[in-house]
Amino acid sequence: MKPGEVRILVLRSAGTNCDAETASAIAELGARAEVVHVNRFIRGRRSLEEFHGMVLPGGFSYGDRIRSGAVLAKLLSHRLRRELQRFVDEGRPILGICNGFQVLVESGLLPFGEVGQVKLALAKNASARFEARWVYLLKCSATPFTGKLPRVSRMPVANAEGRVVFPPGEEQSLLEELEESSQIVLRYCTREGEPARGDYPANPCGSFADIAGLASPEGTILGMMPHPERAFYRYMYPDWTRDSALGMGDGCAIFEGMLEHILKSQG
Amino acid sequence: MLALSLEEMRAIQRYYRSLNREPTDVELETFAQTWSEHCVHKTFKGIIIYDGEEIDGLLKSTIARVTRELSPEWCFSVFEDNAGIVDFEGDYAIAFKVETHNHPSAIEPFGGAATGVGGVIRDILGVWGEPIANTDVLCFGELDYPYEKLPRDMKHPRFIFTYVVAGIGSYGNNMGIPTVNGAIFFDEGYVGNPLVYCGTVGIVKKSRYRREAKPGDVLLLVGGRTGRDGIHGVTFASAELEEGAEETFGTAVQIGDPIEEEKIKRAILKVREAELGSAITDLGGGGLSSAVGEQAHRFGCGARVHLERVPLKYAGMKPWEIWISESQERMLLIVPPSKLERVLEIFEEEEVEATAIGELIPERRLEVYYGDERVADLSMEFLFHGLPRVRRAASWSPPELSEPHFEAGNLGEDLHRLLAMPNIASKESVIRTYDHEVKAMTVLKPLQGEACDGPGDAAVLKPLRESWRGIAISNGLNPLYGKIDPYWMAASAIDEAVRNNLAVGGRRIALLDNFCWGNPEKPENLGGLVRAAKACYDIALAYETPFISGKDSLYNESPLGAVTPTLLISALGIVPDVRRAVSMDFKRRGSCIYILGETRPELGGSHYYKLKGYLGRSVPKVEPSRAKRTFAALTRAIDSGLVLACHDLSEGGLGVALAEMCFSGNVGARVELSLVPAPQEMRADFILFSESNSRFLVEVHPEKAQEFEALMQGTSFARIGETLGRELVVTHNGRELLREHIAELKRSWQSGVVL
Amino acid sequence: MKWEVRVAYKRGVQDPEGETTLEALRMLGFKGVKRVSTAKLFVIEGECTREEVERMCRRLLANPVSQDYEIRRLAP
Amino acid sequence: MKWEVRVAYKRGVQDPEGETTLEALRMLGFKGVKRVSTAKLFVIEGECTREEVERMCRRLLANPVSQDYEIRRLAP
Ligand SMILES: Nc1ncnc2c1ncn2[C@@H]1O[C@H](COP(=O)(O)OP(=O)(O)O)[C@@H](O)[C@H]1O
Ligand SMILES: [Mg+2]
């Protein structure tokens, strides 16, 4: 298979708003990205079968009303359950960015890849605010998405509900379980790569255990609060004027990893 | 309830006498809307007698005249559409519009600000533009204003500030449009009259820009449903506590639904790409009544509308209510009948309601039906040309002011206190609640520097994937100078907007003006307005920066009096290659620091005087010929890659600008004040804090110093110091006046405004 | 003392969250639902009189122009 | 029928909005306030039984990990 034959779905709904730049990041890498409204699938006009991978981009699906990502997630798990479970079970990669991460959590796809089984929450940021800022990320395990990502990378977050919450009372056991299966992929850290330890604003959302990104046990589903498509080129960085190297940014690696994984698994 | 003057009433009376019938309620409301200050800018288009001089149309003879006289070939559409449009690259053009939403924001700050953003975004959609960035400039009373002094039912500046910011963030963030530039200004004059300026920039494809409707074309109302929103909102504010009035009055306040507008945007862009529409406009003030009338007028025809077809939020609305409702998130598309079906499909796909409510007709009449009943039948001619022109007197005399006398104090302490003054202090706590990089186009962000927290002069966007060409967006606002002389306030605002733009590498600058003033029927208010407009003409013409759009909001009065007269100038420049854009943070140690421009003892209205409790009278002036030489030289230096950092000098002057460059770059500096070019002998503290216009600080690599100086020949400039260490040190004739650690300066600056 | 303050948009003022919730419930198959509206609750504990809670509402928690508020005492 | 659903963060899950409101109230001079917590209310009207409302909560209105819900009948 050639890179140009890889077809990635960028799924949108009312209120999705990072679809264009996300699709464009994928297209820059030579794959085919198509932005399709979820209604097309619900009405049976299109099928998830057509795609090798899926990205749930950022935005405010359905206005983030009730809870961020909740409405789209429930719609997916109610109306597209089988199709979606098959997509997952066949190991086709799914990347959820920001609102997409929220959708993955609210649909049960994260952390265990089971549609309908909600095991986590992304709650209001500890600051009670929308937080638009660049963060440092520590890579804690390698998944298909993060193979090429440096140990410490930079990307921006922009969300109001990005605080990862574990079930009260079960925090430690679940954390151990996820760590053991290498599902904790990205953690907020300092510039030097030290864990943020909950400190604001290094951990801008107040996420439990500094979690910024989580994967399914197989590593084929990744949800992350930071926006790789906004760190795709160096000129997108807030301080690029301080050095002259203008090339690819850290976010590029996430999409590259996803495409390479597809190419490899499709033979 | 109808805001018509006696003379206007008489003109209407004559019209109906000639028809030999009584007006209907729908017709009267149509006049009230179409002839309102908001819709026709009576003051700006009327006749003004200013100190014996007769001004026949202030807009035409000042602001629009700049553009007419310059007539740049790169202006695609000016003063005609809902937004000004200038060429960008190839088929692409950029649209820019700034509006105010002051009164609604004073009453319901969250909803008022949110719908302000929503409204100006629709102005861009209304020129077939794709919105790509927002700006917001906000003016509030001081946050520590005593509660006891507030009139009953007036909201505290802190309440308004908090919820206005939330409203702006909410609308922009939800729609996925980055808020990239803005300003916040605090002054007592805004306690009763907060100002909320919302701006949107969009991309237009010239080949897809359609304005060619003709009789037979269908009027398609798209978007949210129509309710009583915004109907006679003014009456409502005083009736809030009436029992059982909720259905009627609760509706004057609007919250806005950005998701609905996002869907409308998608559908409209699809219609644009498929070239299915023949015209488009937004529904703003006056609702359907102004939108339908203005479109028919524009295409030299008439219109027939069936109000019973308009989808309503609830039953029981009267025809005139439907006709003038200002419900948000609605647009009017005009579509040839042959394309209607495909357009309807597109809207259905995006889950947006779209309803054909009438059509354009060849007769120049406005016919409105409700079922079988004809509820209005008006001659377009009279509706658009029957309005008697207003004639107003204006006068202005300089306020009695004097220059203060005081001794300089501890300049280090003064610098710290200046940095913490709310108008100068960091606005980071606000900026971080706005998504400023969604769309991944924001190349120079509002916060810059080593720790990404320095105050940028202008935002730079890279709107096209396939091109390095960019745009720079900046603003200028100097209400304090207006208390001395509105002429120099306007001149300074233009200078500030322009120099902010140039500082990052912008050029070929287009301007927008937004006036917020008190009642223009008071001659002294109008006199100030005339002076400001005259400065707009003089300075913009000299700078060769045409106005492409603007707006005025008059009658900003509250129980505490008139608003501080305020002119916002917004600037849109071109950056030929965004990789050459310049940020304001010092980049390295051992660089040369240059000051460009002349420093004069003009501290009237400065923040240094304000800090000391004075206003003064020596307001900063603008010398266009001198300034233009500086501007041109700076642009050459940026293009030659000689400029490591550049920052404009504004509130707090040299001292504040230096401190900001230092702590943003995490590099100290040492500067000698006697080297600063000044036409006359000045006190050290005045050199340090004067707010003279047209000045910049520039960082240059020592190896490039000679080349830089060669480029600057013929301008006023000087090398005043170098970057080093972690302290800011200022000397005067060798004597040390100030030595402050940059981290502490930053702390003061970051303490001033907390959301 | 413990007070409960309930803040909701006045009738006639848009409640987009209520509308979306209604739509979402119907999409999930709850066809019987006819109307959804939303409100916010604040539970306030401390030494404060009803008058003070009133003032909190007017100064911060609600905007009397667009929102109604209701104060209820939960515990002495 | 008319139901009221109250959704709040579980005990042990931080309620940032409550905390910010507390701070803001104290800044405004209400020194007596000791604690503020927040919740969201949905008022649901239509043909639906308590079981259905329960299902709405589990399916959509509340996140089982971070939030609790309470259902109250307002009108028959
Ligand atoms: N004070 C002003 N200065 C400059 N341009 C103005 C001013 N008032 C109106 N205009 C221009 O006239 C055109 C029509 O304005 P207006 O009717 O206010 O537009 P809108 O429908 O968006 O409110 C626009 O291009 C606007 O920029
Ligand atoms: Mg308009």
CSV table of C-alpha atoms and ligand atoms in Angstrom, one decimal, chain B residues 38-39 41 44-45 59 63 78-84 97 99 123 282 294 513 515 547-552, ligand 1:
chain,number,residue,atom,x,y,z
B,38,HIS,CA,-27.9,52.6,13.9
B,39,CYS,CA,-28.9,51.8,10.3
B,41,HIS,CA,-25.7,56.9,10.5
B,44,PHE,CA,-22.2,61.0,10.1
B,45,LYS,CA,-24.1,61.6,6.9
B,59,LEU,CA,-18.1,60.5,6.9
B,63,ILE,CA,-13.0,59.2,6.6
B,78,VAL,CA,-15.0,49.8,0.9
B,79,PHE,CA,-17.9,51.4,2.8
B,80,GLU,CA,-20.3,49.5,0.8
B,81,ASP,CA,-20.6,46.0,2.3
B,82,ASN,CA,-20.9,45.0,5.9
B,83,ALA,CA,-17.1,44.7,6.0
B,84,GLY,CA,-14.2,46.3,4.2
B,97,LYS,CA,-15.1,44.6,10.3
B,99,GLU,CA,-18.6,46.5,15.6
B,123,ASP,CA,-20.9,40.6,8.9
B,282,ASP,CA,-26.6,39.3,7.7
B,294,GLU,CA,-31.4,47.3,1.9
B,513,ASP,CA,-12.6,53.5,12.6
B,515,PHE,CA,-16.4,55.9,17.3
B,547,PHE,CA,-10.1,53.5,5.8
B,548,ILE,CA,-12.0,50.5,4.5
B,549,SER,CA,-14.8,50.3,7.0
B,550,GLY,CA,-15.9,51.5,10.4
B,551,LYS,CA,-18.9,52.2,12.6
B,552,ASP,CA,-20.2,54.7,15.0
E,1,LIG,N1,-18.3,55.8,11.1
E,1,LIG,C1,-18.0,55.1,10.1
E,1,LIG,N2,-16.7,55.1,9.6
E,1,LIG,C2,-16.4,54.4,8.5
E,1,LIG,N3,-17.2,53.6,7.9
E,1,LIG,C3,-18.4,53.5,8.3
E,1,LIG,C4,-18.9,54.2,9.4
E,1,LIG,N4,-20.2,53.9,9.6
E,1,LIG,C5,-20.5,53.0,8.6
E,1,LIG,N5,-19.4,52.7,7.8
E,1,LIG,C6,-19.4,51.8,6.7
E,1,LIG,O1,-20.5,51.8,6.0
E,1,LIG,C7,-20.9,50.5,5.6
E,1,LIG,C8,-22.2,50.1,6.0
E,1,LIG,O2,-22.3,50.2,7.4
E,1,LIG,P1,-23.4,49.6,8.3
E,1,LIG,O3,-24.7,49.8,7.7
E,1,LIG,O4,-23.2,50.1,9.7
E,1,LIG,O5,-23.0,48.1,8.3
E,1,LIG,P2,-23.6,47.0,9.1
E,1,LIG,O6,-24.8,46.5,8.4
E,1,LIG,O7,-22.6,45.9,9.2
E,1,LIG,O8,-24.0,47.5,10.5
E,1,LIG,C9,-19.8,49.6,6.1
E,1,LIG,O9,-18.8,49.3,5.2
E,1,LIG,C10,-19.3,50.4,7.2
E,1,LIG,O10,-17.9,50.0,7.4
